[in-house]
PDB file of C-alpha atoms in Angstrom:
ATOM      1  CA  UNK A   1       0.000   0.000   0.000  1.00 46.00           C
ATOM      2  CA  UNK A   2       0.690   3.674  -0.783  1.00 44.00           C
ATOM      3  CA  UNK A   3       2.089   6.090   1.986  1.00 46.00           C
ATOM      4  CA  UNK A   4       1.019   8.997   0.232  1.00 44.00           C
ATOM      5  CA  UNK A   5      -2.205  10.424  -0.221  1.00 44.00           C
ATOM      6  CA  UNK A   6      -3.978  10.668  -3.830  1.00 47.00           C
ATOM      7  CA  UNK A   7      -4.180  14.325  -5.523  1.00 46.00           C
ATOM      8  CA  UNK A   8      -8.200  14.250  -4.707  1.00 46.00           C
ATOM      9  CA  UNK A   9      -8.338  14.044  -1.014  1.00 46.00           C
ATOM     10  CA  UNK A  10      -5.499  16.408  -0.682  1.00 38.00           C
ATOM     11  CA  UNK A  11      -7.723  19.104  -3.397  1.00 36.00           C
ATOM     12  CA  UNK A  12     -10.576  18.178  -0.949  1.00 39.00           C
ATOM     13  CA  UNK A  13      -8.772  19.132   2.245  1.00 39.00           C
ATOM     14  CA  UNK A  14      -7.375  22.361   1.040  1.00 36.00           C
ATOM     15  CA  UNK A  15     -10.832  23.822  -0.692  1.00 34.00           C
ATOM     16  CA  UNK A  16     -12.521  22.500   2.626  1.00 35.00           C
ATOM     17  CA  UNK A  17      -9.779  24.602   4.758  1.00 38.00           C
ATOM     18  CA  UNK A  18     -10.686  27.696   2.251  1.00 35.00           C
ATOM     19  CA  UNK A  19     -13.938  27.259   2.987  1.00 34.00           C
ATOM     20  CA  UNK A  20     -13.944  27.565   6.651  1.00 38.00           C
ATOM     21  CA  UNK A  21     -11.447  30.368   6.556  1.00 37.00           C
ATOM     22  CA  UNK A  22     -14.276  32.439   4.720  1.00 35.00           C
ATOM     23  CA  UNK A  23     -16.794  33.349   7.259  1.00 39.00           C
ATOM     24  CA  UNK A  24     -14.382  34.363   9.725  1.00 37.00           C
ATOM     25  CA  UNK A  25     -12.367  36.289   6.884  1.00 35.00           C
ATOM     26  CA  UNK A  26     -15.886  38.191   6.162  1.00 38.00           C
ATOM     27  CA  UNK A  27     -16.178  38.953   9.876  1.00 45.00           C
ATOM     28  CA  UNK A  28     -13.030  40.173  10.054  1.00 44.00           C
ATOM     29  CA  UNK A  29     -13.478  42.935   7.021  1.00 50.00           C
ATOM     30  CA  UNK A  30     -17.339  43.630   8.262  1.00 58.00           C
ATOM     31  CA  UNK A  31     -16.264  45.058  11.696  1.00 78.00           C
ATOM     32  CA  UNK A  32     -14.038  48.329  12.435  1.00 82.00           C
ATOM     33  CA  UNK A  33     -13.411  49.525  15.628  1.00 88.00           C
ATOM     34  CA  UNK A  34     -13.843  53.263  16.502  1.00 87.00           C
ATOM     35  CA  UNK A  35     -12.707  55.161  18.852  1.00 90.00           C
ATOM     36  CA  UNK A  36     -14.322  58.017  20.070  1.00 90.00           C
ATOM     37  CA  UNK A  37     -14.573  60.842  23.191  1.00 91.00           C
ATOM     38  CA  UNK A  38     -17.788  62.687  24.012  1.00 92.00           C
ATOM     39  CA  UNK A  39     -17.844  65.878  25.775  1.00 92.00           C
ATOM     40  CA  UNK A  40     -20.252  67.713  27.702  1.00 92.00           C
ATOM     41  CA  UNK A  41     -20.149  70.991  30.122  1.00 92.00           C
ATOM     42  CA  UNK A  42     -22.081  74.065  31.814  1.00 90.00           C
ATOM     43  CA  UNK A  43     -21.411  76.958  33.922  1.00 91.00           C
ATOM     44  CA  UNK A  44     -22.767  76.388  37.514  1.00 91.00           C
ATOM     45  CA  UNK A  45     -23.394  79.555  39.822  1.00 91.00           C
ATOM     46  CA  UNK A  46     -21.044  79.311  42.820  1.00 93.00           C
ATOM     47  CA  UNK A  47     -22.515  78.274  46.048  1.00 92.00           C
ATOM     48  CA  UNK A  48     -19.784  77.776  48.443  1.00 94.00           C
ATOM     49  CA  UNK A  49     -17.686  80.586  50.225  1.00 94.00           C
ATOM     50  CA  UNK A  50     -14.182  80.215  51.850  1.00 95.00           C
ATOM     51  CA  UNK A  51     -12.378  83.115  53.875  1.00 95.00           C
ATOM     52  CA  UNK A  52      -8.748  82.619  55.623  1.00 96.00           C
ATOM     53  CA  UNK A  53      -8.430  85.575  58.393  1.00 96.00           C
ATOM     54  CA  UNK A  54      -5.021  85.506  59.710  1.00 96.00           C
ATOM     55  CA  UNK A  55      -4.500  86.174  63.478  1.00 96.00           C
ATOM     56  CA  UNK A  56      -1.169  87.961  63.685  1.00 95.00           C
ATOM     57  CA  UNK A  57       1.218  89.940  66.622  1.00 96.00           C
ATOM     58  CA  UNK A  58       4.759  91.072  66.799  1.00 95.00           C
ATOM     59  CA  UNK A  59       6.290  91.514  70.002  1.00 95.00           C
ATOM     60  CA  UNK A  60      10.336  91.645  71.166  1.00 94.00           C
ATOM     61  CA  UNK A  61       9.422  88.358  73.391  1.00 94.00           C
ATOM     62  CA  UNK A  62       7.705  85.532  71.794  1.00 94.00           C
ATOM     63  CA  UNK A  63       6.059  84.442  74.142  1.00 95.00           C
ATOM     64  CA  UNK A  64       4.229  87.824  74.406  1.00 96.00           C
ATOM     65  CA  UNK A  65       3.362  87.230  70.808  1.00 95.00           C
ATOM     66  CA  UNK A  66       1.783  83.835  70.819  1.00 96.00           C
ATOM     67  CA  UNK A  67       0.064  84.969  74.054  1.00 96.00           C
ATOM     68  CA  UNK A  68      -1.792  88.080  71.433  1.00 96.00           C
ATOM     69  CA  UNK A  69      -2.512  85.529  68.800  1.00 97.00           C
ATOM     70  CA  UNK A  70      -3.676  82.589  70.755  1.00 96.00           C
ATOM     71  CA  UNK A  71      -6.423  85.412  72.577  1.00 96.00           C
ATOM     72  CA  UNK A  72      -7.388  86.794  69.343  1.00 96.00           C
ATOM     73  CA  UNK A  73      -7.758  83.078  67.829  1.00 96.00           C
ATOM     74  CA  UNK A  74     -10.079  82.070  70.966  1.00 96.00           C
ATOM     75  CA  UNK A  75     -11.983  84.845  70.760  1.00 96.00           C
ATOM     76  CA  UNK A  76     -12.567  84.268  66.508  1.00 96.00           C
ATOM     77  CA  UNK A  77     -13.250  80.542  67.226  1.00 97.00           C
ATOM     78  CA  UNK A  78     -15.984  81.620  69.960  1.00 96.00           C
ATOM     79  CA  UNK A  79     -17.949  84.354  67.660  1.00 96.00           C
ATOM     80  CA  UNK A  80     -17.882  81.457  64.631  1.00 96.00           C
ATOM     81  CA  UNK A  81     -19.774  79.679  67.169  1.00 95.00           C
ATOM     82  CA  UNK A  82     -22.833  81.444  67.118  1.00 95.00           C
ATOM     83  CA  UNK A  83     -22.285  80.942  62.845  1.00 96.00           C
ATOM     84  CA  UNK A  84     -24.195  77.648  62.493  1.00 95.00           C
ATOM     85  CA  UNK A  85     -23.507  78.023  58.676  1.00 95.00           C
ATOM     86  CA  UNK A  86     -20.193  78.672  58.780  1.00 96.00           C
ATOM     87  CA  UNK A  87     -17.632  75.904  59.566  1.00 96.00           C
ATOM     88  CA  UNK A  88     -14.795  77.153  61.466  1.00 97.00           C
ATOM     89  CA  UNK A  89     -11.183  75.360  61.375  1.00 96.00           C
ATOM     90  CA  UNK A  90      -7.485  76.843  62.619  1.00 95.00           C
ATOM     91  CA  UNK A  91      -4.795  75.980  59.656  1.00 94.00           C
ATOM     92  CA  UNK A  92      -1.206  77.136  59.735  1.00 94.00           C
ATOM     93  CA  UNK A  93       0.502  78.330  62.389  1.00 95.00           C
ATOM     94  CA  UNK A  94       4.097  80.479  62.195  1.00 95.00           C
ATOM     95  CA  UNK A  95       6.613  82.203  64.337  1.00 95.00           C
ATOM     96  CA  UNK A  96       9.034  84.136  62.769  1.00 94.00           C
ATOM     97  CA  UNK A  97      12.057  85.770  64.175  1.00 93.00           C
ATOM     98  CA  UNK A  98      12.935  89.385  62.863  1.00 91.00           C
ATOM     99  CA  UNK A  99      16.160  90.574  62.125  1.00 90.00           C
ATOM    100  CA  UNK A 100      17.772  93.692  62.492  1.00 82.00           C
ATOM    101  CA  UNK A 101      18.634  95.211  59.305  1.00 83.00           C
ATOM    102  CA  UNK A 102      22.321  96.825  60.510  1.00 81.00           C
ATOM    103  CA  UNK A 103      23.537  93.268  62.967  1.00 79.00           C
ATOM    104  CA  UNK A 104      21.664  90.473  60.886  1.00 77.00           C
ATOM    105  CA  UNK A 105      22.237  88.394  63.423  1.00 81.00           C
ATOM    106  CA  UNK A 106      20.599  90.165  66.375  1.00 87.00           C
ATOM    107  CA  UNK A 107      16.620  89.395  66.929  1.00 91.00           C
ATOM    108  CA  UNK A 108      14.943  92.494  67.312  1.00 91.00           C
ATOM    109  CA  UNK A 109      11.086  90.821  67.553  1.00 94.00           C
ATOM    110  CA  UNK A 110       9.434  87.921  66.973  1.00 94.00           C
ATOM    111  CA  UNK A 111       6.034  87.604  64.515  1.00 96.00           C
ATOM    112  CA  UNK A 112       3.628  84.986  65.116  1.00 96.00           C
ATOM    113  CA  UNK A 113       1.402  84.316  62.801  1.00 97.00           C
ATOM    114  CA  UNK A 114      -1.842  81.635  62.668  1.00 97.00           C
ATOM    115  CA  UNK A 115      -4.813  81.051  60.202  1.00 97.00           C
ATOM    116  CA  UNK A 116      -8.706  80.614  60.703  1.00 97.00           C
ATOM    117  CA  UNK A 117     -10.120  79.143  57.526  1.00 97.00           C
ATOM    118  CA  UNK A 118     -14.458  79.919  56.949  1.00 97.00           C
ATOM    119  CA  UNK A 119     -16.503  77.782  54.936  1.00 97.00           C
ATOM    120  CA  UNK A 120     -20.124  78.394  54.214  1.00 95.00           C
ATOM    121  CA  UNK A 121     -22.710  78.660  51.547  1.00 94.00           C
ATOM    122  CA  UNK A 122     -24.652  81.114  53.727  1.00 94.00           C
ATOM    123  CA  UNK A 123     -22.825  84.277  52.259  1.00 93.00           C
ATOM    124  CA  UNK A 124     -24.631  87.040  54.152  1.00 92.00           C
ATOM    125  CA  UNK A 125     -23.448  85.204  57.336  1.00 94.00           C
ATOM    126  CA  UNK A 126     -20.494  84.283  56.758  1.00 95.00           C
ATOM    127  CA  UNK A 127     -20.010  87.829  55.032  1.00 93.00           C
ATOM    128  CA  UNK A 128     -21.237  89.425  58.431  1.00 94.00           C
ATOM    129  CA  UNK A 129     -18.688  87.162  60.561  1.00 95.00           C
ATOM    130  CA  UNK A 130     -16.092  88.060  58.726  1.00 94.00           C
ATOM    131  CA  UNK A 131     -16.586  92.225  59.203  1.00 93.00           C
ATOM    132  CA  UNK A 132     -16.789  91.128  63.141  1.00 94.00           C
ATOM    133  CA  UNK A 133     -13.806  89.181  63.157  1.00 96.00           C
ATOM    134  CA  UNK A 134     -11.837  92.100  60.987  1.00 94.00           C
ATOM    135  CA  UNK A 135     -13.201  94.319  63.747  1.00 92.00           C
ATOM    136  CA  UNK A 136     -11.548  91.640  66.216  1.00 92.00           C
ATOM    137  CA  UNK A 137      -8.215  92.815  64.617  1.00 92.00           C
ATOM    138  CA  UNK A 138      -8.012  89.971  62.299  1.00 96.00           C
ATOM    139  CA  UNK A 139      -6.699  90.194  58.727  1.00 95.00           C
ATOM    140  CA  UNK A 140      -7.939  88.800  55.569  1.00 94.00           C
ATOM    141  CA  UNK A 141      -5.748  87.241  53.641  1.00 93.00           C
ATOM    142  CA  UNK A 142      -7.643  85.122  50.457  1.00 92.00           C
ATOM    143  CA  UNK A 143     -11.380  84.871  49.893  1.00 93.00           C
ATOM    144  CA  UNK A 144     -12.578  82.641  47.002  1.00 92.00           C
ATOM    145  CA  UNK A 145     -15.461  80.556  45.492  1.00 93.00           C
ATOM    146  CA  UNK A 146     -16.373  77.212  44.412  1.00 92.00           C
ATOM    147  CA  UNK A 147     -19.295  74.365  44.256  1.00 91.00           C
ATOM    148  CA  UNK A 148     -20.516  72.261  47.200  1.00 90.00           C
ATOM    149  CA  UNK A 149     -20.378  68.741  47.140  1.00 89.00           C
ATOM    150  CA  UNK A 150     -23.782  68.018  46.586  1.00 90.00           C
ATOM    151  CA  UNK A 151     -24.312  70.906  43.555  1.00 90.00           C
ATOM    152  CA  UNK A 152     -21.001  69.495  41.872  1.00 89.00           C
ATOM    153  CA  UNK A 153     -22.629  66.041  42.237  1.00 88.00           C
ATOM    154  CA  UNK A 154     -26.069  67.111  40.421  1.00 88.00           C
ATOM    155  CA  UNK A 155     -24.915  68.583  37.555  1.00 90.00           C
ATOM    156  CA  UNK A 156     -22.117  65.648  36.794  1.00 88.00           C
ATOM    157  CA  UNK A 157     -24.445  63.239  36.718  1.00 86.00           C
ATOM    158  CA  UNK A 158     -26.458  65.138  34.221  1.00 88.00           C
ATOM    159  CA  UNK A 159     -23.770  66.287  32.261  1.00 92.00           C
ATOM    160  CA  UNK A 160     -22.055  62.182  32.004  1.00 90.00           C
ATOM    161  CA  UNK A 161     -25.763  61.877  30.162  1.00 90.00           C
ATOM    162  CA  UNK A 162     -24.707  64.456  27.781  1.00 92.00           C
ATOM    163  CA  UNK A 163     -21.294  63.405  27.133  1.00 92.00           C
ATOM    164  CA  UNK A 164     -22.559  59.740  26.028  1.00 91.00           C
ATOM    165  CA  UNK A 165     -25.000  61.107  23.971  1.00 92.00           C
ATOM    166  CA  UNK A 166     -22.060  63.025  22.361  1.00 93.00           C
ATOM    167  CA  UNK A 167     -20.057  59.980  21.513  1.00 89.00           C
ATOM    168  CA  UNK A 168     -22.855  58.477  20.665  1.00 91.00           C
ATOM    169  CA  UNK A 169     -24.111  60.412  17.992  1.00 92.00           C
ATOM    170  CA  UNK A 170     -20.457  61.079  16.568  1.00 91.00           C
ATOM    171  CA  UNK A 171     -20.258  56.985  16.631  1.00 89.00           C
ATOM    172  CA  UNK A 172     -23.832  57.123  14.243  1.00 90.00           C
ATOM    173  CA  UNK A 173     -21.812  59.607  11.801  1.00 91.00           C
ATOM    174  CA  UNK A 174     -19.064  57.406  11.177  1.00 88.00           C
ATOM    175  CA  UNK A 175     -21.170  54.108  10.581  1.00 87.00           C
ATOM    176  CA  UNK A 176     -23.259  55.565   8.862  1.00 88.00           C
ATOM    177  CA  UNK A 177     -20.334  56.454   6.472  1.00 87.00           C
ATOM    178  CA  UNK A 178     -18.674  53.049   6.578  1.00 84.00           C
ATOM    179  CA  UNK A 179     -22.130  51.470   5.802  1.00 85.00           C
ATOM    180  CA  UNK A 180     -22.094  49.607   9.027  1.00 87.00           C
ATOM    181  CA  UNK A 181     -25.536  48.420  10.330  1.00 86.00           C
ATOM    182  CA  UNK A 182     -25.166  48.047  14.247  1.00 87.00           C
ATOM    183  CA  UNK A 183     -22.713  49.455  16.905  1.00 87.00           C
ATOM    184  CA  UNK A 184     -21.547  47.211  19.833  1.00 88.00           C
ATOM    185  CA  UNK A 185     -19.904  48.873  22.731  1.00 88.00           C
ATOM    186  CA  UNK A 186     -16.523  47.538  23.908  1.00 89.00           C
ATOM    187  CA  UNK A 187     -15.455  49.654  26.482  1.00 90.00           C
ATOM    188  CA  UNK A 188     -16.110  53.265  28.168  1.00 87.00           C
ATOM    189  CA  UNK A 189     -13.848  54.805  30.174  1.00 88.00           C
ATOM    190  CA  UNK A 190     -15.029  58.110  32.121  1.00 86.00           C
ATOM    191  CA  UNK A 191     -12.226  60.608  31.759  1.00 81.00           C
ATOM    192  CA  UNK A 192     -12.341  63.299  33.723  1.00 66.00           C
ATOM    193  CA  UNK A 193     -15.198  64.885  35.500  1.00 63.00           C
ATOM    194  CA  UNK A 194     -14.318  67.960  37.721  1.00 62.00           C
ATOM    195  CA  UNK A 195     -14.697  71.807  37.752  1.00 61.00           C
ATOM    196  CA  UNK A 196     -12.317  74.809  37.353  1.00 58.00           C
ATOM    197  CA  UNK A 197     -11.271  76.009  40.510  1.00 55.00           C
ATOM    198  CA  UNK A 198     -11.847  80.152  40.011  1.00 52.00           C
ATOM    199  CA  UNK A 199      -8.896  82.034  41.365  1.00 49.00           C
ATOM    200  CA  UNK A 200      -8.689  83.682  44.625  1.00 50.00           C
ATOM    201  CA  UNK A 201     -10.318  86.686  45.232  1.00 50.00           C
ATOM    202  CA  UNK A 202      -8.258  89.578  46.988  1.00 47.00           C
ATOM    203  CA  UNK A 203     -11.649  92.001  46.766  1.00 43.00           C
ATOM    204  CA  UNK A 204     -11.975  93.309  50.396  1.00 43.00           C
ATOM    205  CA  UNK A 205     -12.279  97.037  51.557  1.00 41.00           C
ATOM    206  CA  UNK A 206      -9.666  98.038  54.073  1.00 37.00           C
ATOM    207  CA  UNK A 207     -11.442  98.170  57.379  1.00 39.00           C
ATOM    208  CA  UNK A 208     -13.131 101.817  59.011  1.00 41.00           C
ATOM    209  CA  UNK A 209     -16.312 102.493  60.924  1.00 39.00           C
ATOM    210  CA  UNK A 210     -18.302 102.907  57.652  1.00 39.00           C
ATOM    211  CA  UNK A 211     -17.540  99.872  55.627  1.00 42.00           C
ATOM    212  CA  UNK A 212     -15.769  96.808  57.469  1.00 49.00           C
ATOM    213  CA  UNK A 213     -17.465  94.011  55.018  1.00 55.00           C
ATOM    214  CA  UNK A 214     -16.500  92.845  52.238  1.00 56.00           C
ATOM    215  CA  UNK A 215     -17.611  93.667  48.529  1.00 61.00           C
ATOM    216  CA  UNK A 216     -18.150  90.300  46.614  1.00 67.00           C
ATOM    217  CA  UNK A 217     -19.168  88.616  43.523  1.00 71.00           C
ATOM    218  CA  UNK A 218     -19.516  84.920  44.059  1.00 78.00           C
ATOM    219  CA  UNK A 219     -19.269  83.899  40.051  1.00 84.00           C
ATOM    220  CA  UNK A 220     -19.696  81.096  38.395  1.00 87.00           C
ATOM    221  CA  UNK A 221     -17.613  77.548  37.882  1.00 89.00           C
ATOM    222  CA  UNK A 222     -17.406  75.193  34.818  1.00 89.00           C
ATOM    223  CA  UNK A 223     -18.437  71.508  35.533  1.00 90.00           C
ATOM    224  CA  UNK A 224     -17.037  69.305  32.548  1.00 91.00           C
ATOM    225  CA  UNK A 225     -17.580  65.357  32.007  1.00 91.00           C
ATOM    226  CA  UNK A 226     -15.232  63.747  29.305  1.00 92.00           C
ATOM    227  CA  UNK A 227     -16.061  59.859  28.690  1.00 90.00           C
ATOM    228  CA  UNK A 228     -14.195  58.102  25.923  1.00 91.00           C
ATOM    229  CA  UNK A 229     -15.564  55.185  24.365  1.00 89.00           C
ATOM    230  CA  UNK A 230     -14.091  52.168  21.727  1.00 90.00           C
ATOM    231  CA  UNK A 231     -16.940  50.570  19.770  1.00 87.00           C
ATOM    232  CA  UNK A 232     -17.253  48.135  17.126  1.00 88.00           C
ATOM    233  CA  UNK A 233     -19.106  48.723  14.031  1.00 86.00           C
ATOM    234  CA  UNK A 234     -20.591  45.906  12.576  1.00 88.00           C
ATOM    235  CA  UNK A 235     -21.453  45.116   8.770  1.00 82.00           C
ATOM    236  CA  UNK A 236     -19.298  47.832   7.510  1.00 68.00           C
ATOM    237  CA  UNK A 237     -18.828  48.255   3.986  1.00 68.00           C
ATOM    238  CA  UNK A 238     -15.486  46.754   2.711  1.00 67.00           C
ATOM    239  CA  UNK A 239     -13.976  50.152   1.350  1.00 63.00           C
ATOM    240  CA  UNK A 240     -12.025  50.299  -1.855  1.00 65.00           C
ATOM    241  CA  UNK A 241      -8.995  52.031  -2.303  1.00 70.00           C
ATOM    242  CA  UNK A 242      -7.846  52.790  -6.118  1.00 73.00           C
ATOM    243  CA  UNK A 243      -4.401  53.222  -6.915  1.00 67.00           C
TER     244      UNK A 243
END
């Protein structure tokens, strides 16, 4: 007997292999994968307030200092108690030695320096606690504006509705252009989805008997949501390509 195989089952086996290849060749050409970001923002009014009031005193002995600024900082923390709006913390806290100018090396005072940070989205209270506390011989030193929590939280979750519809409808376009029939999702990745943080404010009068409050525009922020999507197209026109 034979060891090799006759010409027919061999042409059998190779136009059976073709065969087989075909569907998954036709797959192959039919589907094309896109990938696509969709975009969506607003401008949201403001709604939250921060003040930091520095507590400062300069004294030859340190300890004299401290002893001004500690008092001061007391009596701050006790008015922002009757502020149920306003949330009251202490931040940084400095002592500085000061130099005289002709013997660098001699102390001549000491400067001690510590900050009470404000938070509210009560403005006319907070904006009245802050005159008192200027009155209290405390200093402003940055006022600015941003969203809460919660009102950063609304509008994202409306605007990640906006941004698929965005890739979505680009994603249309471009079938529609390869001749594809259907789009099947792959993956979405969500981006980004924050706000621009609005630069400090420096906007407040210099204290007197007539006008110890601040003048203020709380302005607005943008909320953004950027998703980014890779979908297949399916039944897309094999497209030719003429030399």
């Amino acid at each position: 007997m034979s060891r090799f195989l006759s010409p027919r089952p061999l042409v059998a086996c190779l136009w059976l292999s073709a065969l087989l290849l075909i569907p998954a060749l036709a797959n192959a050409d039919s589907n094309t994968t896109l990938t696509l970001s969709g975009h969506a923002e607003r401008q949201v009014e403001n709604d939250r307030m921060t003040v930091q009031m520095q507590a400062q005193a300069r004294a030859p002995d340190a300890r004299d200092a401290a002893d001004t600024v500690n008092r001061r900082m007391e009596q701050a923390l006790a008015r922002a108690e009757d502020y149920d709006t306003v949330e009251a913390s202490t931040r940084s806290y400095t002592t500085q030695a000061i130099h005289d100018r002709d013997k660098p090396g001699q102390i001549t005072a000491w400067q001690v320096q510590q900050t009470l940070e404000l938070v509210g989205s009560d403005f006319d209270s907070l904006t009245e606690l802050v005159g008192l506390l200027q009155g209290d011989e405390l200093t402003v030193g940055q006022i600015r504006f941003s969203l809460s929590r919660e009102t950063h939280q609304e509008h994202r979750e409306a605007l990640l509705e906006a941004a698929m519809d965005d890739w979505k409808e680009q994603a249309r376009a471009i079938a529609r252009s390869l001749g594809a029939t259907h789009l099947r999702p792959v993956e979405v990745e969500l981006v980004d989805s924050g706000y621009d943080h609005p630069q400090p404010m420096m906007a407040m009068r210099a204290m007197d008997e007539s006008a110890s409050q601040p003048a203020l525009e709380a302005g607005t922020s943008t909320v953004s949501v950027t998703v980014r999507a890779k979908v297949e197209a399916l039944g897309g026109e094999t497209l030719r390509v003429d030399p």
